[in-house]
Coordinates of C-alpha atoms and ligand atoms in Angstrom, one line a residue:
M831 CA -1.6 27.8 1.5
P832 CA 1.2 25.9 -1.0
P833 CA 1.6 27.6 -4.0
S834 CA -1.0 27.0 -6.6
P835 CA -1.1 23.7 -8.3
I836 CA 0.7 24.2 -12.0
D837 CA -1.6 22.8 -14.9
P838 CA 0.9 19.8 -16.4
T839 CA -1.1 20.6 -19.7
S840 CA 0.2 24.1 -19.7
T841 CA 3.7 23.4 -19.6
P842 CA 6.6 23.1 -22.4
A843 CA 7.6 19.8 -21.6
W844 CA 3.7 18.7 -22.2
S845 CA 4.0 20.4 -25.6
R846 CA 7.2 18.3 -26.0
L847 CA 5.4 15.4 -24.9
G848 CA 2.8 16.0 -27.5
E849 CA 5.3 16.2 -30.3
I850 CA 7.0 12.8 -29.4
M851 CA 3.3 11.2 -29.4
Q852 CA 2.9 11.9 -32.8
D853 CA 5.1 9.2 -34.3
F854 CA 5.5 7.4 -30.8
T855 CA 5.3 3.8 -31.6
P856 CA 6.8 1.4 -28.8
D857 CA 9.2 -1.1 -30.3
F858 CA 11.4 -2.9 -28.2
R859 CA 12.8 -5.3 -30.7
A860 CA 13.9 -2.3 -32.6
W861 CA 15.0 -0.2 -29.3
F862 CA 16.8 -2.8 -28.1
A863 CA 18.4 -3.7 -31.3
E864 CA 19.4 -0.2 -31.7
N865 CA 20.5 0.8 -28.5
P866 CA 22.6 -2.4 -27.1
G867 CA 23.4 -0.6 -24.0
R868 CA 19.5 0.2 -23.2
A869 CA 19.3 -2.4 -20.4
E870 CA 22.0 -0.7 -18.6
E871 CA 20.8 3.1 -19.4
F872 CA 17.5 2.4 -18.1
S873 CA 18.5 0.1 -14.9
F874 CA 18.6 1.8 -11.6
T875 CA 19.8 1.3 -7.9
A876 CA 17.5 2.5 -5.2
A877 CA 18.8 1.6 -1.7
D878 CA 18.8 -2.3 -2.5
L879 CA 16.4 -2.2 -5.1
H880 CA 17.4 -2.9 -8.6
V881 CA 15.0 -1.5 -11.0
D882 CA 15.1 -2.3 -14.6
L883 CA 12.8 0.3 -16.5
S884 CA 14.6 -0.6 -20.0
K885 CA 11.2 -2.7 -20.9
S886 CA 8.8 0.3 -19.9
F887 CA 8.3 3.0 -22.3
L888 CA 11.2 5.4 -21.5
T889 CA 13.4 6.4 -24.5
G890 CA 15.9 8.9 -24.1
E891 CA 13.5 11.6 -25.2
V892 CA 10.7 10.4 -23.6
R893 CA 12.8 10.1 -20.2
D894 CA 14.0 13.9 -20.7
A895 CA 10.6 15.2 -21.4
L896 CA 8.9 13.4 -18.4
V897 CA 12.1 14.9 -16.2
G898 CA 11.2 18.1 -17.8
L899 CA 7.5 17.9 -16.7
A900 CA 8.6 16.7 -13.2
K901 CA 10.5 19.9 -13.0
E902 CA 8.1 22.5 -14.7
T903 CA 5.4 20.9 -12.2
A904 CA 7.5 21.7 -9.5
V905 CA 7.7 17.9 -8.1
E906 CA 10.9 18.4 -6.4
E907 CA 9.9 21.8 -4.7
R908 CA 6.8 20.0 -3.4
R909 CA 9.2 17.2 -2.2
D910 CA 11.1 19.2 -0.1
A911 CA 8.3 21.2 1.2
M912 CA 6.5 18.0 2.3
M913 CA 9.6 16.6 3.8
R914 CA 10.3 19.9 5.6
G915 CA 6.8 19.6 7.2
D916 CA 5.1 22.5 4.9
R917 CA 1.1 21.8 5.3
I918 CA 0.8 20.5 2.0
N919 CA -2.3 18.3 2.8
V920 CA -4.4 21.6 2.2
T921 CA -8.1 20.5 2.7
E922 CA -7.6 19.2 6.1
D923 CA -4.7 22.0 6.8
R924 CA -2.0 19.5 7.5
A925 CA 1.4 18.5 7.2
V926 CA 2.4 15.4 5.6
L927 CA 5.1 13.6 7.4
H928 CA 5.1 9.9 7.1
T929 CA 8.9 10.5 6.3
A930 CA 9.5 11.5 9.9
L931 CA 8.2 8.3 10.8
R932 CA 11.6 6.9 9.8
A933 CA 13.9 9.9 10.6
P934 CA 17.0 9.2 12.2
R935 CA 17.2 9.8 16.2
G936 CA 18.5 13.4 16.9
S937 CA 17.6 15.3 13.4
E938 CA 14.7 17.7 13.4
I939 CA 11.8 18.4 11.8
I940 CA 9.7 21.3 13.2
V941 CA 6.1 21.3 13.1
D942 CA 4.0 24.1 15.1
G943 CA 7.4 24.8 16.8
E944 CA 8.0 21.2 18.2
N945 CA 10.6 18.6 16.6
V946 CA 8.4 16.1 15.9
V947 CA 11.2 13.8 15.2
D948 CA 11.8 13.9 19.3
Q949 CA 7.9 12.7 19.7
V950 CA 8.4 9.9 17.0
H951 CA 11.2 8.3 19.1
E952 CA 9.5 8.9 22.1
V953 CA 6.7 6.8 21.4
L954 CA 9.0 4.3 19.3
D955 CA 10.6 3.5 22.4
R956 CA 7.5 3.1 24.2
V957 CA 6.2 0.4 21.5
Y958 CA 9.1 -1.2 21.3
A959 CA 9.5 -1.8 25.4
F960 CA 6.0 -2.6 25.0
A961 CA 6.7 -5.2 22.3
E962 CA 9.6 -6.7 24.2
K963 CA 7.3 -7.0 27.5
V964 CA 4.6 -9.2 25.4
R965 CA 7.2 -11.4 23.3
S966 CA 9.1 -12.0 26.7
G967 CA 6.1 -13.2 28.6
E968 CA 6.5 -10.2 31.1
W969 CA 3.4 -8.7 29.9
V970 CA 0.7 -10.9 31.3
G971 CA -3.3 -11.1 31.0
A972 CA -5.7 -10.9 33.7
T973 CA -5.2 -14.7 34.9
G974 CA -1.3 -14.0 34.9
R975 CA -0.7 -16.1 31.7
P976 CA 1.7 -14.6 28.8
I977 CA -0.2 -13.5 25.5
E978 CA -0.1 -16.3 22.7
T979 CA -2.1 -14.0 20.3
V980 CA -2.1 -10.6 19.2
V981 CA -5.6 -9.4 17.6
N982 CA -5.1 -6.2 15.9
I983 CA -8.8 -4.4 15.3
G984 CA -8.7 -1.8 12.6
I985 CA -9.7 -0.8 9.0
G986 CA -8.2 0.8 6.0
G987 CA -4.6 1.9 6.9
S988 CA -5.3 1.0 10.5
D989 CA -5.2 -2.8 9.0
L990 CA -3.9 -3.0 5.5
G991 CA -0.2 -2.2 6.4
P992 CA 0.5 -4.2 9.5
V993 CA -1.4 -7.0 8.2
M994 CA 0.4 -7.0 4.5
A995 CA 3.8 -6.8 6.5
Y996 CA 3.0 -9.6 9.0
E997 CA 2.2 -11.4 5.7
A998 CA 5.7 -10.4 4.3
L999 CA 7.8 -11.0 6.8
K1000 CA 6.7 -14.6 8.3
P1001 CA 10.3 -15.6 8.5
Y1002 CA 10.9 -13.3 11.1
L1003 CA 7.9 -14.1 13.4
Q1004 CA 8.1 -15.2 16.7
E1005 CA 7.2 -18.8 17.0
D1006 CA 4.8 -18.7 20.0
L1007 CA 3.2 -15.6 19.0
E1008 CA 0.2 -15.0 16.6
V1009 CA -1.1 -12.0 15.2
R1010 CA -4.6 -12.0 13.7
F1011 CA -6.5 -9.0 12.2
I1012 CA -9.9 -8.2 12.5
S1013 CA -11.3 -5.3 10.3
N1014 CA -14.5 -5.9 8.2
I1015 CA -17.8 -5.0 10.2
D1016 CA -19.3 -8.4 8.6
P1017 CA -19.8 -10.2 11.9
T1018 CA -18.0 -13.0 10.1
D1019 CA -14.8 -11.5 10.6
A1020 CA -14.8 -11.2 14.2
G1021 CA -16.5 -14.7 14.8
E1022 CA -13.7 -16.3 12.5
K1023 CA -10.8 -14.7 14.2
L1024 CA -12.0 -15.0 17.9
A1025 CA -12.8 -18.4 17.0
G1026 CA -10.3 -20.9 19.0
L1027 CA -8.4 -18.1 20.9
D1028 CA -8.1 -18.4 24.7
P1029 CA -9.2 -15.2 26.1
E1030 CA -6.3 -15.7 28.9
T1031 CA -3.6 -15.2 26.8
T1032 CA -5.0 -12.9 24.0
L1033 CA -4.1 -9.2 23.7
F1034 CA -6.3 -6.8 21.5
I1035 CA -4.8 -3.7 19.7
I1036 CA -7.2 -1.3 19.2
V1037 CA -6.1 0.7 16.0
S1038 CA -7.7 3.8 14.7
K1039 CA -6.5 7.4 14.0
T1040 CA -9.8 8.9 14.4
F1041 CA -11.1 6.6 16.8
T1042 CA -14.4 7.1 15.3
T1043 CA -14.4 4.5 12.8
M1044 CA -17.7 2.4 13.2
E1045 CA -16.3 -0.8 12.1
T1046 CA -13.1 -0.6 14.4
L1047 CA -15.4 0.4 17.5
T1048 CA -17.9 -1.9 16.8
N1049 CA -15.6 -4.9 16.6
A1050 CA -13.8 -3.5 19.8
K1051 CA -17.1 -3.7 21.6
V1052 CA -17.4 -7.3 20.4
A1053 CA -13.9 -8.2 21.4
R1054 CA -14.5 -6.7 24.9
A1055 CA -17.7 -8.4 25.3
W1056 CA -16.0 -11.7 24.1
L1057 CA -13.2 -11.3 26.6
L1058 CA -15.5 -10.5 29.4
D1059 CA -17.5 -12.9 29.4
S1060 CA -15.3 -15.7 28.7
L1061 CA -12.7 -14.8 31.4
P1062 CA -13.3 -15.8 35.1
E1063 CA -15.4 -13.4 36.6
E1064 CA -12.9 -12.8 39.8
V1065 CA -10.6 -10.8 37.2
R1066 CA -12.8 -9.2 35.0
D1067 CA -12.8 -5.8 36.4
D1068 CA -9.2 -5.5 35.5
A1069 CA -9.3 -7.5 32.5
V1070 CA -9.6 -4.6 29.7
A1071 CA -6.7 -2.9 31.3
T1072 CA -4.2 -5.9 30.6
H1073 CA -5.9 -7.3 27.5
F1074 CA -6.5 -4.1 25.5
V1075 CA -4.1 -1.4 24.0
A1076 CA -5.0 1.3 21.8
V1077 CA -3.2 3.4 19.2
S1078 CA -4.7 6.8 17.9
T1079 CA -4.2 10.1 17.6
A1080 CA -7.4 10.7 19.6
L1081 CA -6.4 9.9 22.9
D1082 CA -9.2 11.4 24.8
K1083 CA -11.7 8.7 22.9
V1084 CA -9.2 5.9 23.5
A1085 CA -9.8 6.9 27.5
E1086 CA -13.6 6.8 26.9
F1087 CA -13.6 3.5 25.3
G1088 CA -12.0 2.3 28.8
I1089 CA -8.6 1.7 27.7
D1090 CA -6.0 2.9 30.2
P1091 CA -3.9 6.0 28.4
E1092 CA -0.7 4.2 30.2
N1093 CA -1.9 1.6 27.3
A1094 CA -2.2 3.9 24.3
F1095 CA 0.2 4.7 21.8
G1096 CA -0.1 8.0 20.1
F1097 CA 0.5 9.4 16.7
W1098 CA -0.1 12.6 15.0
S1099 CA -2.7 14.3 12.3
W1100 CA 0.4 14.6 9.6
V1101 CA 0.6 10.7 9.4
G1102 CA -2.1 9.7 6.8
G1103 CA -3.7 6.3 7.5
R1104 CA -2.4 4.7 4.3
Y1105 CA 1.0 6.0 5.3
S1106 CA 1.1 4.7 8.8
V1107 CA 2.4 1.3 9.3
G1108 CA 5.6 2.7 10.3
S1109 CA 4.1 4.8 13.1
A1110 CA 2.5 2.7 16.2
V1111 CA -0.2 1.4 13.9
G1112 CA 2.6 -1.0 13.1
T1113 CA 2.8 -2.1 16.7
S1114 CA 1.1 -5.8 16.4
L1115 CA 4.2 -5.8 13.7
A1116 CA 6.7 -4.8 16.2
I1117 CA 5.5 -7.4 18.6
A1118 CA 5.6 -9.9 15.9
I1119 CA 8.8 -9.4 14.4
G1120 CA 10.7 -7.6 17.3
P1121 CA 11.8 -4.1 18.0
D1122 CA 15.3 -4.9 15.8
N1123 CA 13.5 -6.1 12.9
F1124 CA 10.7 -3.3 13.0
A1125 CA 13.9 -0.7 13.4
D1126 CA 15.0 -2.5 10.2
F1127 CA 11.8 -1.9 8.3
L1128 CA 12.0 1.9 9.1
A1129 CA 15.7 1.9 8.1
G1130 CA 14.6 0.8 4.8
H1131 CA 11.7 3.2 4.2
R1132 CA 14.6 5.6 5.5
A1133 CA 17.0 4.6 2.6
M1134 CA 14.2 5.3 0.0
D1135 CA 13.5 8.7 1.5
E1136 CA 17.1 9.4 1.2
H1137 CA 17.3 8.4 -2.6
F1138 CA 13.8 10.3 -3.3
A1139 CA 15.2 13.4 -1.8
K1140 CA 18.9 13.1 -3.1
A1141 CA 19.0 11.6 -6.5
P1142 CA 19.4 13.4 -9.6
A1143 CA 15.8 13.5 -11.3
E1144 CA 17.2 11.2 -14.3
E1145 CA 18.1 8.6 -12.0
N1146 CA 15.6 9.4 -9.3
V1147 CA 13.6 5.8 -9.3
P1148 CA 10.4 6.8 -7.4
L1149 CA 10.4 9.8 -9.5
L1150 CA 10.8 7.9 -12.9
M1151 CA 8.3 5.7 -11.9
G1152 CA 5.8 8.2 -10.8
M1153 CA 6.1 10.2 -13.9
L1154 CA 6.2 6.9 -16.2
N1155 CA 2.7 6.6 -15.0
V1156 CA 1.6 9.8 -15.5
F1157 CA 2.9 9.0 -19.4
Y1158 CA 0.6 5.7 -19.3
V1159 CA -2.3 7.5 -17.8
N1160 CA -2.2 10.8 -19.8
L1161 CA -0.7 10.1 -22.9
M1162 CA -1.2 6.2 -23.2
G1163 CA -4.5 6.0 -21.8
A1164 CA -3.9 3.3 -19.7
T1165 CA -6.7 3.0 -16.6
S1166 CA -5.2 0.6 -14.7
H1167 CA -1.5 -0.9 -13.5
A1168 CA -0.8 -4.3 -12.3
V1169 CA 1.8 -5.3 -9.5
L1170 CA 3.0 -8.7 -9.5
P1171 CA 5.2 -9.9 -6.9
Y1172 CA 6.8 -13.5 -7.4
S1173 CA 6.8 -13.6 -3.9
Q1174 CA 4.1 -15.6 -2.0
Y1175 CA 4.7 -13.5 1.0
L1176 CA 3.8 -10.4 -0.9
H1177 CA 0.4 -11.7 -1.5
R1178 CA -1.4 -8.7 0.3
F1179 CA 1.0 -6.2 -1.2
P1180 CA -1.4 -5.1 -4.2
A1181 CA -4.4 -4.7 -1.8
Y1182 CA -2.1 -2.7 0.3
L1183 CA -1.1 -0.8 -2.7
Q1184 CA -4.8 -0.2 -3.8
Q1185 CA -5.3 2.1 -0.4
L1186 CA -2.2 4.0 -1.3
T1187 CA -2.5 4.9 -4.5
M1188 CA -6.4 5.1 -4.8
E1189 CA -7.3 6.6 -2.0
S1190 CA -4.6 9.1 -2.3
N1191 CA -5.0 9.9 -6.4
G1192 CA -8.5 9.3 -6.8
K1193 CA -9.4 13.0 -7.1
S1194 CA -10.9 15.0 -9.8
V1195 CA -10.3 18.4 -8.2
R1196 CA -7.0 20.1 -7.7
W1197 CA -5.8 21.2 -4.0
D1198 CA -6.8 24.8 -5.2
G1199 CA -10.4 23.7 -5.5
S1200 CA -10.1 23.9 -9.2
A1201 CA -11.2 20.8 -11.9
V1202 CA -8.4 18.5 -12.7
T1203 CA -6.9 19.1 -16.3
T1204 CA -6.2 15.6 -17.0
A1205 CA -7.1 12.1 -16.2
T1206 CA -6.0 11.2 -12.4
G1207 CA -5.6 7.6 -10.8
E1208 CA -5.6 4.3 -12.2
V1209 CA -6.6 0.8 -10.8
F1210 CA -4.2 -0.5 -9.0
W1211 CA -4.4 -4.5 -8.5
G1212 CA -2.6 -8.1 -9.0
E1213 CA -1.9 -11.2 -7.3
P1214 CA 1.4 -13.0 -6.9
G1215 CA 3.0 -14.8 -9.6
T1216 CA 3.1 -17.6 -10.8
N1217 CA -0.4 -17.8 -9.6
G1218 CA -1.9 -14.5 -11.8
Q1219 CA -0.3 -16.2 -14.9
H1220 CA -3.1 -18.6 -14.6
A1221 CA -5.8 -16.2 -14.0
F1222 CA -5.6 -12.8 -15.7
Y1223 CA -2.1 -12.5 -17.6
Q1224 CA -4.3 -13.3 -20.8
L1225 CA -5.7 -10.0 -20.8
I1226 CA -2.2 -8.1 -20.3
H1227 CA -0.7 -10.4 -23.1
Q1228 CA -3.8 -10.4 -25.6
G1229 CA -6.2 -8.0 -24.4
T1230 CA -7.0 -4.4 -26.1
Q1231 CA -5.9 -2.7 -23.0
L1232 CA -2.6 -1.0 -22.3
I1233 CA -1.9 -2.4 -18.6
P1234 CA 1.5 -1.4 -17.6
A1235 CA 2.8 -3.8 -14.7
D1236 CA 5.5 -3.7 -12.2
F1237 CA 7.0 -7.5 -11.8
I1238 CA 8.8 -7.9 -8.3
A1239 CA 11.1 -10.8 -7.3
F1240 CA 13.7 -11.8 -4.9
A1241 CA 17.0 -13.4 -5.6
N1242 CA 16.9 -15.9 -2.4
P1243 CA 14.1 -18.1 -1.7
T1244 CA 13.4 -18.8 2.2
Y1245 CA 12.7 -22.3 1.1
P1246 CA 15.4 -23.8 -1.0
F1247 CA 13.0 -26.8 -2.4
E1248 CA 14.6 -28.9 -5.0
T1249 CA 12.1 -31.3 -6.8
D1250 CA 13.5 -33.4 -9.7
G1251 CA 16.9 -31.9 -10.0
N1252 CA 15.1 -28.4 -10.1
D1253 CA 15.7 -25.7 -7.7
Q1254 CA 12.1 -24.2 -7.3
H1255 CA 13.1 -21.0 -6.7
E1256 CA 14.5 -20.8 -9.8
L1257 CA 11.3 -22.2 -11.5
L1258 CA 9.7 -19.2 -10.1
L1259 CA 12.4 -16.9 -11.4
G1260 CA 12.0 -18.4 -14.8
N1261 CA 8.5 -17.3 -14.5
F1262 CA 9.4 -13.6 -13.8
F1263 CA 12.0 -13.4 -16.5
A1264 CA 10.1 -15.0 -19.1
Q1265 CA 7.1 -12.9 -18.4
T1266 CA 8.4 -9.3 -19.2
K1267 CA 10.3 -10.9 -22.0
A1268 CA 7.1 -12.2 -23.2
L1269 CA 5.3 -8.7 -22.7
A1270 CA 8.1 -6.7 -24.3
F1271 CA 9.2 -8.8 -27.2
G1272 CA 6.0 -11.0 -28.2
K1273 CA 5.7 -13.2 -30.8
S1274 CA 5.3 -12.5 -34.2
A1275 CA 3.1 -14.0 -37.0
D1276 CA 6.1 -15.2 -39.0
E1277 CA 7.4 -17.0 -35.9
V1278 CA 4.0 -18.5 -34.9
R1279 CA 4.2 -20.0 -38.5
A1280 CA 7.6 -21.3 -38.1
E1281 CA 6.4 -23.5 -35.2
G1282 CA 4.2 -25.1 -37.9
T1283 CA 0.9 -23.5 -36.7
D1284 CA -2.2 -23.7 -38.8
E1285 CA -2.7 -20.6 -40.6
A1286 CA -6.5 -20.6 -39.4
I1287 CA -4.9 -20.1 -35.8
V1288 CA -2.0 -18.0 -36.2
P1289 CA -3.7 -14.8 -35.3
A1290 CA -4.9 -16.2 -32.1
R1291 CA -1.4 -17.3 -31.3
V1292 CA 0.3 -14.0 -32.3
F1293 CA 1.4 -11.9 -29.0
S1294 CA 1.8 -8.4 -30.3
G1295 CA 4.2 -7.7 -27.4
N1296 CA 5.2 -3.8 -26.8
R1297 CA 3.5 -4.0 -23.5
P1298 CA 5.5 -2.1 -20.9
T1299 CA 7.0 -3.6 -17.5
A1300 CA 9.1 -2.7 -14.8
S1301 CA 11.2 -5.2 -12.9
I1302 CA 12.2 -4.8 -9.6
M1303 CA 14.6 -7.0 -7.4
A1304 CA 16.3 -7.1 -4.5
P1305 CA 18.5 -10.1 -2.9
Y1306 CA 15.8 -11.1 -0.5
L1307 CA 12.5 -10.0 1.1
S1308 CA 13.9 -8.4 4.7
P1309 CA 12.2 -5.9 6.8
S1310 CA 14.4 -3.3 5.5
V1311 CA 13.6 -4.6 1.7
L1312 CA 9.9 -4.6 2.4
G1313 CA 10.6 -0.6 3.9
Q1314 CA 12.1 0.2 0.8
L1315 CA 8.9 -1.2 -1.5
I1316 CA 7.0 0.6 0.5
A1317 CA 8.4 4.0 0.6
L1318 CA 8.9 3.2 -3.3
Y1319 CA 5.2 3.5 -4.1
E1320 CA 4.4 6.2 -1.2
H1321 CA 6.9 8.3 -3.3
I1322 CA 5.5 7.3 -6.9
T1323 CA 2.3 8.1 -5.3
F1324 CA 3.2 11.7 -4.3
V1325 CA 5.2 12.4 -7.8
Q1326 CA 1.9 11.3 -10.0
G1327 CA -0.4 13.4 -7.2
I1328 CA 2.0 16.6 -7.6
V1329 CA 1.8 16.7 -11.5
W1330 CA -2.2 16.4 -11.7
G1331 CA -2.1 18.7 -9.1
V1332 CA -4.5 16.5 -6.3
D1333 CA -4.3 16.7 -2.9
S1334 CA -3.0 12.9 -2.1
F1335 CA -3.4 13.4 1.4
D1336 CA -7.2 13.9 1.9
Q1337 CA -10.3 11.1 1.3
W1338 CA -13.2 13.1 1.3
G1339 CA -14.6 10.8 -1.4
V1340 CA -15.1 8.1 1.3
E1341 CA -16.9 10.1 3.7
L1342 CA -20.3 10.2 2.0
G1343 CA -20.9 6.4 2.3
K1344 CA -19.9 6.5 5.9
E1345 CA -22.7 9.0 6.6
M1346 CA -25.2 7.4 4.4
A1347 CA -24.4 3.9 6.4
S1348 CA -25.4 5.4 9.9
D1349 CA -28.0 7.6 8.5
L1350 CA -29.8 4.1 6.8
G1351 CA -29.9 2.5 10.4
P1352 CA -33.5 3.4 11.6
A1353 CA -35.1 2.2 8.0
I1354 CA -33.2 -0.9 8.3
A1355 CA -34.1 -1.5 12.0
G1356 CA -37.7 -1.4 10.7
D1357 CA -38.7 2.5 11.3
D1358 CA -41.2 2.8 8.6
E1359 CA -41.3 6.6 8.4
A1360 CA -37.4 6.4 7.9
L1361 CA -38.0 3.6 5.2
G1362 CA -40.7 5.6 3.4
E1363 CA -38.2 8.3 2.9
Q1364 CA -35.6 6.2 1.2
D1365 CA -35.6 6.6 -2.8
P1366 CA -37.3 3.3 -4.5
S1367 CA -34.3 1.3 -5.1
T1368 CA -32.9 1.4 -1.4
R1369 CA -36.7 0.8 0.2
A1370 CA -37.0 -2.0 -2.1
L1371 CA -33.7 -3.4 -0.9
I1372 CA -34.3 -2.9 2.8
A1373 CA -37.6 -4.7 2.3
Y1374 CA -36.1 -7.8 0.7
Y1375 CA -33.8 -8.0 3.7
H1376 CA -36.9 -7.5 6.0
R1377 CA -38.9 -10.6 4.2
F1378 CA -35.7 -13.0 4.3
R1379 CA -34.2 -11.9 7.6
D1380 CA -35.1 -14.8 9.5
A1381 CA -36.6 -16.7 6.7
Ligands
F6P1531 O1 -12.6 5.6 5.3 C1 -11.2 5.8 4.7 C2 -10.2 6.0 6.0 O2 -10.5 7.0 6.7 C3 -8.9 5.5 6.0 O3 -8.2 6.3 5.1 C4 -8.3 5.2 7.0 O4 -6.9 4.4 6.8 C5 -9.4 4.4 7.6 O5 -10.8 5.1 7.1 C6 -9.3 3.9 9.0 O6 -9.5 5.2 9.7 P1 -9.0 5.2 11.1 O7 -7.6 4.8 11.5 O8 -9.7 6.7 11.8 O9 -9.9 3.9 12.0

């Protein structure tokens, strides 16, 4: 049992923050004027990432108090405990070792008497060998044809990481190999994704940590039926063996499903689903980008892990960003956090982060079962810039809520288009730089008037500014840099969870809905007695469904 959580509100640092808040009025114009070195003072390097927090609410005294709070809530001790394999996931009595997934070959992390790093590399070697066979055409389907399409079937952490990274790393894909992702129980998903596929050249990867998830098992059965119905009769008997592989911690259940254990890749209870893209859960990605790029992806995670493990708190980017989020939520009242990648390739990154952050820290009790003592968890959301600018940025600029935002951009484009003498990537970056500038410095009434604006509409055109952002830049979006970004947000999430005292690695809150969905089966299927047991609203909704089902 780890030590009890430390109530952040009982610490001297919290009192210090309270004092600071008494006359805390963010004023970026004044802060930059008073401190010409502010950009430098609050910009940091973490692996290949340049992280500018000078347009965040960090000041010297806020930083010191937040670092103090991190120390007084034992963030660094808990980080070390996580990385050495202590059972910090209390409610599930598990170690939390996604960092072991990227530990270098030959290193040692012992869990229950076994070096898990050896196990990790054993599975990685099998995943890489399999990926090479599929990529080279050596792995053939039941009729002897090489694989052209890989279909990943999984949901939540068994989908969001692989699909996000597949989309992000499009320039690294092998041309003649496509990966599709089926996740939703909505039959539309399987229907649309299977459309147009040739069963002879399609490989399914069934990914489920538990191998009990209703969506995944249902879609896997749909895929198996689709395959067997469409392949020539004489090859059907052996088809599952060459067209289905699985990734799971429950290899017995994989065998029950009919998948050859030889074609199953394991992982471990100490890898949370939402932290699992660097395990065999990323097999579809390893096939798509190849083992070398996948190894770079893991090396990127590792570089960020090392920064998080070793950088002093005052320069430790995940620690500072996590503590800033605590500041925004608990002292400034923020309830949401935008993540805005100026990279179309990262269009699924905010969705991926939603599971990572909200499934981790959406908790109201602490790891010792007591109630939390502060607000916890923010709604993470976002879309790539510049699309978001033309949709929801208005609320961030001029709305009444405080919405801290992380902006992410890369110095180099993949497509060096030039139009009318303009480098298109510079147009993108111009927007990236302009938005954080506008959010920080705003536009005063006098500046609006100076443009000759009619007095009646001056108020509508004033930007208050003083809206906090972080700017994250890297030379380009490589597998390594993507790994760094993932690990950065994993560790930010961890830091927040420790301060709040929650178990960031369980997800009991999603269980109730799952149970209820399966309990409702008989009522939906038309069992009157089961229908009669429902509450009036659910009964009426099911009745509506029955009335219109075949209308
Ligand atoms: O419902 C939540 C959840 O348990 C996630 O945490 C997990 O990533 C997802 O379901 C899928 O679970 P599995 O990989 O076991 O199918």
